[in-house]
PDB file of C-alpha atoms and ligand atoms in Angstrom:
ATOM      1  CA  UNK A   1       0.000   0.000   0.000  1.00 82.00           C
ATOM      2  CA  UNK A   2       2.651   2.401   1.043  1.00 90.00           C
ATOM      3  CA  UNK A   3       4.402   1.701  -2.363  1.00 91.00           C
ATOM      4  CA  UNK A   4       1.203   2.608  -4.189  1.00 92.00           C
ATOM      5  CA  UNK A   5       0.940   5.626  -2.664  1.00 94.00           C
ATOM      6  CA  UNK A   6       4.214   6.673  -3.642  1.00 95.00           C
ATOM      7  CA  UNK A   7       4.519   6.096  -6.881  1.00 94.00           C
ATOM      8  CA  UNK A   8       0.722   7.846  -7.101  1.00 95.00           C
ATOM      9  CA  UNK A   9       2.734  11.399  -5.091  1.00 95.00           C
ATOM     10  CA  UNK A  10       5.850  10.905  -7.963  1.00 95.00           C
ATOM     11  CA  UNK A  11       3.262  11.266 -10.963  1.00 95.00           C
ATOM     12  CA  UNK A  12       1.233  14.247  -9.217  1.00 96.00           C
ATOM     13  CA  UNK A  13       4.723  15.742  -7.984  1.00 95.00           C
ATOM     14  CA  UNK A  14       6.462  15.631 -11.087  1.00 94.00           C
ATOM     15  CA  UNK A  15       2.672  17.150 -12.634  1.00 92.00           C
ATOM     16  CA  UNK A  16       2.579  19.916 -10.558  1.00 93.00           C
ATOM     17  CA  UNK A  17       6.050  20.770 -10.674  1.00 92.00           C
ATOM     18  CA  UNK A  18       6.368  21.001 -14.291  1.00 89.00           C
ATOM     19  CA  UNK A  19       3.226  23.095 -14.352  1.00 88.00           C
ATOM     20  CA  UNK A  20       4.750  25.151 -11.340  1.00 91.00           C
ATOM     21  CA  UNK A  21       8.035  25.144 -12.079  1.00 88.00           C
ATOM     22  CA  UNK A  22       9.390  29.264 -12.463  1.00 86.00           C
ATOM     23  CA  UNK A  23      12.293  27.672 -15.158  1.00 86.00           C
ATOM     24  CA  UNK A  24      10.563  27.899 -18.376  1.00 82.00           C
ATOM     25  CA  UNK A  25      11.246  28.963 -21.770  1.00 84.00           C
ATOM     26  CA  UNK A  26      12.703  32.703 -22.150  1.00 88.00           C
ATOM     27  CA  UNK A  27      10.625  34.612 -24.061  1.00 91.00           C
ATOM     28  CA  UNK A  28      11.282  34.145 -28.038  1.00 93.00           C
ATOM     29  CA  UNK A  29      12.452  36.808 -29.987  1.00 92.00           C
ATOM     30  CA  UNK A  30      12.389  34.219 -33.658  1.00 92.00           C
ATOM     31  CA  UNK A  31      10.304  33.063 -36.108  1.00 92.00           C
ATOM     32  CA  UNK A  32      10.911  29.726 -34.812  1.00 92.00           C
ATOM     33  CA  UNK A  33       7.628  28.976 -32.905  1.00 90.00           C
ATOM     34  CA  UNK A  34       7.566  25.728 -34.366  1.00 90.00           C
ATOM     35  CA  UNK A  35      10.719  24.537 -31.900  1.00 90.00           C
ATOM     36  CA  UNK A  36       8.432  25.357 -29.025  1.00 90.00           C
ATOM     37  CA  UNK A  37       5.440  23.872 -30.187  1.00 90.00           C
ATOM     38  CA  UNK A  38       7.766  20.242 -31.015  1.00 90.00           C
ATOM     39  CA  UNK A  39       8.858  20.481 -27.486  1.00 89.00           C
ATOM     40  CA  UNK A  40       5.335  20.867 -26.010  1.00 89.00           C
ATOM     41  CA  UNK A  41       3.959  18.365 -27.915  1.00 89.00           C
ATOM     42  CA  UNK A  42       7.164  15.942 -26.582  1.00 89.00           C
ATOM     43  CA  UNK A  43       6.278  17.208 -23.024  1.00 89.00           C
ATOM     44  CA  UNK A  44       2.368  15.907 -23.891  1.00 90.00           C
ATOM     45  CA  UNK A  45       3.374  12.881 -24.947  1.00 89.00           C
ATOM     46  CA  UNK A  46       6.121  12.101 -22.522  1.00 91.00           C
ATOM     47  CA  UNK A  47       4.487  13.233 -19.635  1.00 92.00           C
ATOM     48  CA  UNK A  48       0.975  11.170 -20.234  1.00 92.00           C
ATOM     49  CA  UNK A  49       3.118   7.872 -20.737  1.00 92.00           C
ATOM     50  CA  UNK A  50       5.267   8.650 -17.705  1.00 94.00           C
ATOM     51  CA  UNK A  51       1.956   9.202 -15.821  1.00 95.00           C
ATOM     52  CA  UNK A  52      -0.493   6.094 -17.257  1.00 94.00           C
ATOM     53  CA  UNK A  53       2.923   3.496 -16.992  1.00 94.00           C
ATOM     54  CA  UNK A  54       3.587   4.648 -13.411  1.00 95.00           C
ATOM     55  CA  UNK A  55      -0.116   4.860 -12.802  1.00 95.00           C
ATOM     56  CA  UNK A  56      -0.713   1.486 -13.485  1.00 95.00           C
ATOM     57  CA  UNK A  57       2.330   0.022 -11.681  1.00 94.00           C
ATOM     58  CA  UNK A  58       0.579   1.731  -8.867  1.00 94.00           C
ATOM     59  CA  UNK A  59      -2.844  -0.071  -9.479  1.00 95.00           C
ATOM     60  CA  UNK A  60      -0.906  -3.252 -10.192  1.00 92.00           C
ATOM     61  CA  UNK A  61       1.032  -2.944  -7.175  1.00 91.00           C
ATOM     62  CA  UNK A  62      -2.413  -2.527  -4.799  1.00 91.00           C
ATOM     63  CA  UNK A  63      -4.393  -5.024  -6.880  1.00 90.00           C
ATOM     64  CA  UNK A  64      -2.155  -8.115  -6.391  1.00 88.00           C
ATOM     65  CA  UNK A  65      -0.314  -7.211  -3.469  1.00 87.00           C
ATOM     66  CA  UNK A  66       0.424 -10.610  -1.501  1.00 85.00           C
ATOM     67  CA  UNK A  67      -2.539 -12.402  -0.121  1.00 87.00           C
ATOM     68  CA  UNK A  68      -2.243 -15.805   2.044  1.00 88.00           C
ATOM     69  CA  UNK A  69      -2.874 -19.109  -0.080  1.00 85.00           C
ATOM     70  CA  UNK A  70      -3.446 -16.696  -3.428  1.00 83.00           C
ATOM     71  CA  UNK A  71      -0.955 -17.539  -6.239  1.00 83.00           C
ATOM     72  CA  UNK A  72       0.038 -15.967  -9.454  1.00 82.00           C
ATOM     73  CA  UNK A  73      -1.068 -17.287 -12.656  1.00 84.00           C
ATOM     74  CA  UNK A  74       1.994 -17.842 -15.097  1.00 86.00           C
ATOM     75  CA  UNK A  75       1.702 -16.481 -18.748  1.00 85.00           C
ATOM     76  CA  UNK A  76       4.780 -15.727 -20.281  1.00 86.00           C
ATOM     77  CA  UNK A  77       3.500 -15.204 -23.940  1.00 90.00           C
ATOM     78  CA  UNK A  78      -0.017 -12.569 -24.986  1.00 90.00           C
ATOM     79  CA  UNK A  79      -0.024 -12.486 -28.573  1.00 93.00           C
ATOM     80  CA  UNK A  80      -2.947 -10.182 -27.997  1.00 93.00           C
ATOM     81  CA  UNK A  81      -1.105  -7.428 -25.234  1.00 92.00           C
ATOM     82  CA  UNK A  82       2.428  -7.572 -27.829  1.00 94.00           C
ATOM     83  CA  UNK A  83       0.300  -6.637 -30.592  1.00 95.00           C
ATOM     84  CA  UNK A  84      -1.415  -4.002 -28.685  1.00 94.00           C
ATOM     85  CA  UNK A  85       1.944  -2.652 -27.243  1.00 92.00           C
ATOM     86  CA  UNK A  86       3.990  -2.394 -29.762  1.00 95.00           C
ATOM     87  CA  UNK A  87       1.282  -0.345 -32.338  1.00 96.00           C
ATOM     88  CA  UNK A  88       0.485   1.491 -29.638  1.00 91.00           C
ATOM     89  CA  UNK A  89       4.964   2.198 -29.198  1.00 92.00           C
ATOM     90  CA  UNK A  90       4.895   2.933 -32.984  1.00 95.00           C
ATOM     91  CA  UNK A  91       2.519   5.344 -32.940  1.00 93.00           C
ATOM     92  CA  UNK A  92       3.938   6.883 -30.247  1.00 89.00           C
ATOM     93  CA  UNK A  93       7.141   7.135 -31.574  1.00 91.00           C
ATOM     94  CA  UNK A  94       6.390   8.569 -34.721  1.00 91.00           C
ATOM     95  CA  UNK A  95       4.549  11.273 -33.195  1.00 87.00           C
ATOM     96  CA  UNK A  96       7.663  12.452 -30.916  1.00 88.00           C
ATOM     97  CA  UNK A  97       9.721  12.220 -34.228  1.00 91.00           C
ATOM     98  CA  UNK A  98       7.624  13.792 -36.927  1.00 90.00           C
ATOM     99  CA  UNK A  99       6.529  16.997 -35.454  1.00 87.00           C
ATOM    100  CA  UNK A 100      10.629  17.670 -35.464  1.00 88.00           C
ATOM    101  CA  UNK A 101      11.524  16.658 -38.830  1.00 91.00           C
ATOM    102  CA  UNK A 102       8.786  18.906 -40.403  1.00 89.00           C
ATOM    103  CA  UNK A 103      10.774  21.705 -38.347  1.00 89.00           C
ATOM    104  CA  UNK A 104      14.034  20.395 -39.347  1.00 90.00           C
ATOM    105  CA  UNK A 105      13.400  20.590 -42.539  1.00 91.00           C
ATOM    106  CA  UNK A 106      12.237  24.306 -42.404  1.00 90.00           C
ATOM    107  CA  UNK A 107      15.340  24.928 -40.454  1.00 89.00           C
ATOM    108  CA  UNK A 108      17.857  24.232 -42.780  1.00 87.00           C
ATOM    109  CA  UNK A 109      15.902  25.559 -46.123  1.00 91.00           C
ATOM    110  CA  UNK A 110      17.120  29.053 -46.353  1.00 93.00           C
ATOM    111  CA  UNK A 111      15.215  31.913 -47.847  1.00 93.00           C
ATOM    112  CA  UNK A 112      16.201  33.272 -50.947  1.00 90.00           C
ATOM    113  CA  UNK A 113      16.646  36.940 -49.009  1.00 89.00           C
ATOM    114  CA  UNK A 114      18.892  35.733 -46.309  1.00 91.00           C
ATOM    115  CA  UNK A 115      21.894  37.775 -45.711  1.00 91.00           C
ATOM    116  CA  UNK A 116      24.243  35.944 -44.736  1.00 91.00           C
ATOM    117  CA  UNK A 117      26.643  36.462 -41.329  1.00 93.00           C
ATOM    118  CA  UNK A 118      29.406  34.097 -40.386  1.00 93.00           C
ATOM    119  CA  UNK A 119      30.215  33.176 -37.071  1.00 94.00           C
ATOM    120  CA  UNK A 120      33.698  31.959 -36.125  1.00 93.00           C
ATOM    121  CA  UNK A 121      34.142  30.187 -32.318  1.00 93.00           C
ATOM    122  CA  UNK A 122      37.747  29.474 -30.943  1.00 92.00           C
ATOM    123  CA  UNK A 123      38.727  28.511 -27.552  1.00 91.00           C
ATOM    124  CA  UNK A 124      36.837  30.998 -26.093  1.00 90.00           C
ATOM    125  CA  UNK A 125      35.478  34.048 -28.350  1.00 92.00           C
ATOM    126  CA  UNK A 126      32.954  34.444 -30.671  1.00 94.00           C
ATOM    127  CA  UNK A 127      33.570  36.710 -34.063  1.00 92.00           C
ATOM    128  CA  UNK A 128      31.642  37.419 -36.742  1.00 93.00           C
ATOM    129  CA  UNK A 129      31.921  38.610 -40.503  1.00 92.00           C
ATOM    130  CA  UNK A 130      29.354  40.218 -42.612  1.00 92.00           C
ATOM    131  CA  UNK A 131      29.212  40.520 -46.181  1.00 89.00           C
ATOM    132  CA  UNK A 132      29.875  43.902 -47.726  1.00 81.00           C
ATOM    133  CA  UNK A 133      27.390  45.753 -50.344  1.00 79.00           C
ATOM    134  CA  UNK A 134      27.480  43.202 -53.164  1.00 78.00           C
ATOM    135  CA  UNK A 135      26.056  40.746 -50.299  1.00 81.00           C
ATOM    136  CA  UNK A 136      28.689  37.875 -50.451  1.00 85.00           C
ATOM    137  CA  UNK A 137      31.171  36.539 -48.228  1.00 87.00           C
ATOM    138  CA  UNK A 138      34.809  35.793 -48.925  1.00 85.00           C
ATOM    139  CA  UNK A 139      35.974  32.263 -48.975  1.00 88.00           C
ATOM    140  CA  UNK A 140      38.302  31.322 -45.837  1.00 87.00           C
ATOM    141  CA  UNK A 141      40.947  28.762 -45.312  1.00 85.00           C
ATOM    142  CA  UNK A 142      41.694  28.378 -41.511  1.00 84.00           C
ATOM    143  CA  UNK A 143      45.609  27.928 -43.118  1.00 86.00           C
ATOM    144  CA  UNK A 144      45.613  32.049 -43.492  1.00 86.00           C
ATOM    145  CA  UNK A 145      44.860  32.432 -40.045  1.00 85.00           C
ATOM    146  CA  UNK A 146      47.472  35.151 -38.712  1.00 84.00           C
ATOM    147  CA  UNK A 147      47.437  37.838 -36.444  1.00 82.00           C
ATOM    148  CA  UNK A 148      45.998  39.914 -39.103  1.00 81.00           C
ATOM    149  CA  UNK A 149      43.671  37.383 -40.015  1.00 86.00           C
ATOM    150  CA  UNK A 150      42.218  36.154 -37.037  1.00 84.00           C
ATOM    151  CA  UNK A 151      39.382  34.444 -39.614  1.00 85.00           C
ATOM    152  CA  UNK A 152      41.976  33.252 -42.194  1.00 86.00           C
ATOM    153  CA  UNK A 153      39.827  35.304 -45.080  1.00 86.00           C
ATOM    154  CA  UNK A 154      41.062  34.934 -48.187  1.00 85.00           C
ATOM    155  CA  UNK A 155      43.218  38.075 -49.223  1.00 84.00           C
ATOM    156  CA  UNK A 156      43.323  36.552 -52.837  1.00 86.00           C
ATOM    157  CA  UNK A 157      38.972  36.606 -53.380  1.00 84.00           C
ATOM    158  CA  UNK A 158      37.800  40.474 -53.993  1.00 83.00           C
ATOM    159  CA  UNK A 159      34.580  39.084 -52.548  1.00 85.00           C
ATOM    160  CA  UNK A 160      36.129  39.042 -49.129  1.00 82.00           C
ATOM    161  CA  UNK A 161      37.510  42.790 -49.149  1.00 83.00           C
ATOM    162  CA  UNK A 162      34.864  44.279 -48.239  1.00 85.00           C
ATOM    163  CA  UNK A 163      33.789  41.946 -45.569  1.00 88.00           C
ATOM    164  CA  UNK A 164      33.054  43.408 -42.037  1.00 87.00           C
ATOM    165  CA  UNK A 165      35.183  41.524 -39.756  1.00 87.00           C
ATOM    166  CA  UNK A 166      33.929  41.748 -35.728  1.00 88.00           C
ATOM    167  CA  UNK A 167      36.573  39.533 -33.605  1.00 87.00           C
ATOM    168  CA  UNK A 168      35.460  38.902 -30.178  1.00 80.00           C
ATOM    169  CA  UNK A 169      33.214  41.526 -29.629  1.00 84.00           C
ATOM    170  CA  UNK A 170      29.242  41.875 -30.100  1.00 91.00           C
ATOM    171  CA  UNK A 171      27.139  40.916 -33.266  1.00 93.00           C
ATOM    172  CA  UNK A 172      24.486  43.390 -33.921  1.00 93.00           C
ATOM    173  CA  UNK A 173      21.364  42.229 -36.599  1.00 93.00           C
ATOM    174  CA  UNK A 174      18.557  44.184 -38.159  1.00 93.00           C
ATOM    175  CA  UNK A 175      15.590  43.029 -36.542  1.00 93.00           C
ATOM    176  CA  UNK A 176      12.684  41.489 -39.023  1.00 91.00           C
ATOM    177  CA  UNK A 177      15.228  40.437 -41.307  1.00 92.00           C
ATOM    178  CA  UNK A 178      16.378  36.985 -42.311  1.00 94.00           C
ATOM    179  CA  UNK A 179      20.166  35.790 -41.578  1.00 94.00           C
ATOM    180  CA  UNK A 180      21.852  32.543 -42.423  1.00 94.00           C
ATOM    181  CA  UNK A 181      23.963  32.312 -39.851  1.00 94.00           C
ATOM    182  CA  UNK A 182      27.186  30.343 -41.454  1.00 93.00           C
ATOM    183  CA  UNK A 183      29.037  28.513 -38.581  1.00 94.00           C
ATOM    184  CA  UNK A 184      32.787  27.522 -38.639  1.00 93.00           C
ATOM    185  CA  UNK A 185      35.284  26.406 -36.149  1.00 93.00           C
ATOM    186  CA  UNK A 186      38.707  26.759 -35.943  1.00 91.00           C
ATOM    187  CA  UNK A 187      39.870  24.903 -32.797  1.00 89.00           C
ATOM    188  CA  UNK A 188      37.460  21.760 -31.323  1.00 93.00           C
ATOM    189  CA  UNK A 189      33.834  21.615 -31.403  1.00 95.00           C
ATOM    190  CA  UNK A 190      31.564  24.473 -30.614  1.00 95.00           C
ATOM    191  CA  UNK A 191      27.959  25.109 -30.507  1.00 95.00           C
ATOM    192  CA  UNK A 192      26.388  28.560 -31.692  1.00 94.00           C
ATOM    193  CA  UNK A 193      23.269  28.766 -29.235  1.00 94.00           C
ATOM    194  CA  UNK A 194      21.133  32.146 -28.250  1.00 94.00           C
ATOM    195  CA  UNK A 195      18.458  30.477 -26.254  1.00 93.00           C
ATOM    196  CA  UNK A 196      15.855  33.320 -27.196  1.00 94.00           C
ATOM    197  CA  UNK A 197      16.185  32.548 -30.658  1.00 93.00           C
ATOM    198  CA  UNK A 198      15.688  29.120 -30.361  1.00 92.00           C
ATOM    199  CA  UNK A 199      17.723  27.762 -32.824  1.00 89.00           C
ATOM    200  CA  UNK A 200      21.388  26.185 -31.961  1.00 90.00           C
ATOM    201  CA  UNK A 201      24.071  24.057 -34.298  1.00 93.00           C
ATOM    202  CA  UNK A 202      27.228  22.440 -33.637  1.00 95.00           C
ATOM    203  CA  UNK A 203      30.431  24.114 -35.232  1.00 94.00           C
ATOM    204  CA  UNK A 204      33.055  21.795 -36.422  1.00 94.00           C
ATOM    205  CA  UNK A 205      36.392  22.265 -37.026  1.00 92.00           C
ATOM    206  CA  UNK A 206      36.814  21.877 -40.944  1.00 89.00           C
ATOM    207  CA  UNK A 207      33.127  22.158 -41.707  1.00 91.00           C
ATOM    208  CA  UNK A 208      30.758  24.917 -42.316  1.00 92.00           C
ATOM    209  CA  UNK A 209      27.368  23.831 -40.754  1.00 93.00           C
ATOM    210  CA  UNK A 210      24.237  26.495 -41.267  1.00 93.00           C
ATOM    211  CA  UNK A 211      20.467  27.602 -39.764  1.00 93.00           C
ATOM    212  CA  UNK A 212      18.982  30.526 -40.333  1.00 94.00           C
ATOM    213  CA  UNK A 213      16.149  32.201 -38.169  1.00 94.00           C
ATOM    214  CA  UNK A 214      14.562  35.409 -38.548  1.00 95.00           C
ATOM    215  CA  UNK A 215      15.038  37.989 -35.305  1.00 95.00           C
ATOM    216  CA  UNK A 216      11.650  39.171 -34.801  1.00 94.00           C
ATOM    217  CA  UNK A 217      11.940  42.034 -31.730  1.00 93.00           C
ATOM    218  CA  UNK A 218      14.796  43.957 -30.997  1.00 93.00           C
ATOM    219  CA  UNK A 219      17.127  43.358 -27.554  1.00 93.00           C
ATOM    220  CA  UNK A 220      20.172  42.074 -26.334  1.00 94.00           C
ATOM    221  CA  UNK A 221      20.716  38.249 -26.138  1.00 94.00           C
ATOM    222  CA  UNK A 222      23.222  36.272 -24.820  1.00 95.00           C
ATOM    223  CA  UNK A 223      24.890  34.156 -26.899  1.00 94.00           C
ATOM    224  CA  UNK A 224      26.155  30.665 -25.609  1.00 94.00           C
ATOM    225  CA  UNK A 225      28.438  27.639 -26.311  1.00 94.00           C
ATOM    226  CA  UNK A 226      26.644  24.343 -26.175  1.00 93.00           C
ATOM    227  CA  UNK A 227      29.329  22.234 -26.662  1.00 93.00           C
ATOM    228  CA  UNK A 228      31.872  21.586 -23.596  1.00 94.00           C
ATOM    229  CA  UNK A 229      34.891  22.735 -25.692  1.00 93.00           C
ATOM    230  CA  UNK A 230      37.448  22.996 -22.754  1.00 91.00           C
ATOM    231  CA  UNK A 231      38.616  24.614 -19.323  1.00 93.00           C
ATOM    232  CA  UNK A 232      37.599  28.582 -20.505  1.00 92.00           C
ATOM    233  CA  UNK A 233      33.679  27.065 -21.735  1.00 93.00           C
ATOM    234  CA  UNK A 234      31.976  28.390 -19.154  1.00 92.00           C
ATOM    235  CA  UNK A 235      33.102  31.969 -20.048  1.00 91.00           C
ATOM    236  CA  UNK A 236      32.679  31.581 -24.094  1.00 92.00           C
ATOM    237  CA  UNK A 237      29.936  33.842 -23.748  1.00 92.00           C
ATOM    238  CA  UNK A 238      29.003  36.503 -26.339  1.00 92.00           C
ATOM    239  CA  UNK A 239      26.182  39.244 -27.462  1.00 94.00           C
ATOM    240  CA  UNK A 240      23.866  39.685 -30.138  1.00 95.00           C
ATOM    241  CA  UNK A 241      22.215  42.850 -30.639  1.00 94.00           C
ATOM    242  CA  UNK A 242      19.006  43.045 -32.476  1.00 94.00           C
ATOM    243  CA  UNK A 243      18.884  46.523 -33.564  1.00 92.00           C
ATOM    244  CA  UNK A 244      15.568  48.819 -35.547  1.00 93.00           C
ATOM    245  CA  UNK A 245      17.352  48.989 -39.352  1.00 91.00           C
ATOM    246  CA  UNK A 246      18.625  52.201 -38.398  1.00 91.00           C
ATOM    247  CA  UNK A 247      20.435  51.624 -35.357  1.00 92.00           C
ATOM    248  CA  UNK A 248      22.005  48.473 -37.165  1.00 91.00           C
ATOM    249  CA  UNK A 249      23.387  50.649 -40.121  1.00 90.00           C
ATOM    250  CA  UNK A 250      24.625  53.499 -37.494  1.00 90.00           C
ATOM    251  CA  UNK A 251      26.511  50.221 -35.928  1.00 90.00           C
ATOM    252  CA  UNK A 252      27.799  49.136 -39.337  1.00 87.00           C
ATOM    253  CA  UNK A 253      29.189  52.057 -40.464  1.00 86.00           C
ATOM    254  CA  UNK A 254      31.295  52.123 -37.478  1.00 87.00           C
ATOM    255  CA  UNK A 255      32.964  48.793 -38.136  1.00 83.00           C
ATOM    256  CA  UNK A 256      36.013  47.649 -39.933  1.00 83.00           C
ATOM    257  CA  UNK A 257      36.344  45.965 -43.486  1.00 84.00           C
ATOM    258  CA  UNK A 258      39.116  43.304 -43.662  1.00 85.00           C
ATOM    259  CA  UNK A 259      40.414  45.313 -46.435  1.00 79.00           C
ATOM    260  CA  UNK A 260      40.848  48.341 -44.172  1.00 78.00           C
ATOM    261  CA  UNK A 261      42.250  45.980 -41.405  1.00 79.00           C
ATOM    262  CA  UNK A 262      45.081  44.661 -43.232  1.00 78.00           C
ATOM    263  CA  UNK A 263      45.896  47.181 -45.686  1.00 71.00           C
ATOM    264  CA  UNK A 264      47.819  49.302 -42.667  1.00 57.00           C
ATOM    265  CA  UNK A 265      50.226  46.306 -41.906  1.00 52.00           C
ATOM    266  CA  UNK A 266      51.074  45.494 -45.491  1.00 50.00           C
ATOM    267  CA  UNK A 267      51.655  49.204 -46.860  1.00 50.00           C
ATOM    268  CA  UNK A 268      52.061  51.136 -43.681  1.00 49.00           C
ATOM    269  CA  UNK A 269      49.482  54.038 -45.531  1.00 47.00           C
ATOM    270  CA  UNK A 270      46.649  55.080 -43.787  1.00 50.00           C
ATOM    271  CA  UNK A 271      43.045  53.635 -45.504  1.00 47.00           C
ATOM    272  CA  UNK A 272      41.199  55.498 -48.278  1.00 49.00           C
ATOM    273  CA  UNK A 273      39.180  58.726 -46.955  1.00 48.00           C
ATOM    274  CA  UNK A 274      36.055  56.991 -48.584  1.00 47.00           C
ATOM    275  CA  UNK A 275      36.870  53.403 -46.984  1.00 47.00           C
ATOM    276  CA  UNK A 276      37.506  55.233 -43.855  1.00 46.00           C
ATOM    277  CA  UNK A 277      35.832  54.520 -40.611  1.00 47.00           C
ATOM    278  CA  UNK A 278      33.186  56.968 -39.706  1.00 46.00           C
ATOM    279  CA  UNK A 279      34.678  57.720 -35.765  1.00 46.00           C
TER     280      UNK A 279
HETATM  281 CU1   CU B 301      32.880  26.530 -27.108  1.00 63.83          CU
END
């Protein structure tokens, strides 16, 4: 009887604290609604099995609890109760795993009007590059990677000269607009995650892995590394702006082009007036 009881308090405890509990969701600031609806429906599912199996251990446990001269019947095959179980399993399954890969899907099919922004993680930064007017990014090779080119860009590709180039300091992002956010890695493993956005991918050294999301109110969000990627990932921690349009072109015009970055070191001349940063 006691044991009854107590697994009946574990399924209305764990109830009423998930229904209680303060640590929720922060509020989104995506398009990605979908994510949060996947994970309700998991918590649905989940959470009526978890309640009917332990539920009926419960009942099973009260029921045929250990009466003098009573014995148990032995039946070690049901055709009937494995049939029953395992469509019921199936259909269980596939409805924690579809909801998911119709969001998948979405996640990784790009809009044609993404802009694209690149983020690069090392052991224990976060830096960025944006394409320049004609909307394209330079290719990279993590082999040019030099004080001057902390993100190994290409000096050879004139689609990477005008590239803004942010290293370890905050990303700012037009809000309503769509990004691809382009992921590489230049050390071990990382993982690009701003919990308000809900959208996260692993960044692997040698790869270029991709999502892209659409920032939908403007605010400051922390950005964090989901990946344990050594004794300084606690403090791989990093900001992303969302900025009105305006605000996010005042930002941009105060930032550096990788042309303007390394042209000082390899001519010793100051930039061009017109190239010239506007503080
Ligand atoms: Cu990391």
């Amino acid at each position: 009887m006691a044991v009854a009881l107590v697994l009946v308090l574990i399924v209305v405890g764990s109830v009423l604290f998930h229904v209680l509990s303060p640590w929720w969701s922060t509020p989104i600031a995506s398009n990605w609604g979908y994510i949060d609806s996947t994970l309700v429906i998991t918590f649905w599912i989940t959470g009526t099995v978890f309640s009917a199996v332990v539920l009926f251990m419960a009942y099973c446990v009260y029921r045929f609890r250990h009466k003098e001269g009573q014995k148990a019947n032995y039946e070690p095959e049901s055709r009937k109760l494995e049939s029953w179980l395992t469509a019921f399993t199936a259909v269980g399954v596939a409805a924690l795993l579809a909801p998911g890969l119709f969001v998948w899907s979405q996640f990784v099919t790009v809009p044609k009007d993404a802009t694209e922004v690149e983020v690069v993680a090392q052991q224990w930064q976060w830096s960025f590059r944006l394409p320049g007017v004609n909307g394209k990014l330079g290719t990279s090779n993590a082999r040019l990677i030099s004080p001057d080119n902390p993100l190994g860009i290409n000096p050879q590709d004139p689609n990477g000269q005008d590239n803004v180039v942010v290293v370890a300091a905050d990303l700012h992002l037009p809000v309503g607009k769509p990004v691809k956010m382009v992921l590489r890695s230049i050390d071990v493993i990382h993982d690009f995650y701003v919990p308000e956005f809900r959208a996260k991918m692993d960044m692997v050294p040698g790869m270029i892995t991709y999502f892209w999301f659409t920032p939908t109110r403007t605010g400051t969000f922390e950005i964090l590394c989901s990946q344990l990627c050594g004794v300084g990932h606690a403090f791989m921690r990093g900001v992303v702006k969302v900025d009105t349009e305006q605000d996010y072109l005042a930002w941009l015009q105060q930032q550096s082009t990788f042309a303007q970055l390394s042209a000082p070191a390899k001519t010793g001349a100051l930039v061009e007036p017109a190239k010239a940063k506007a503080d």
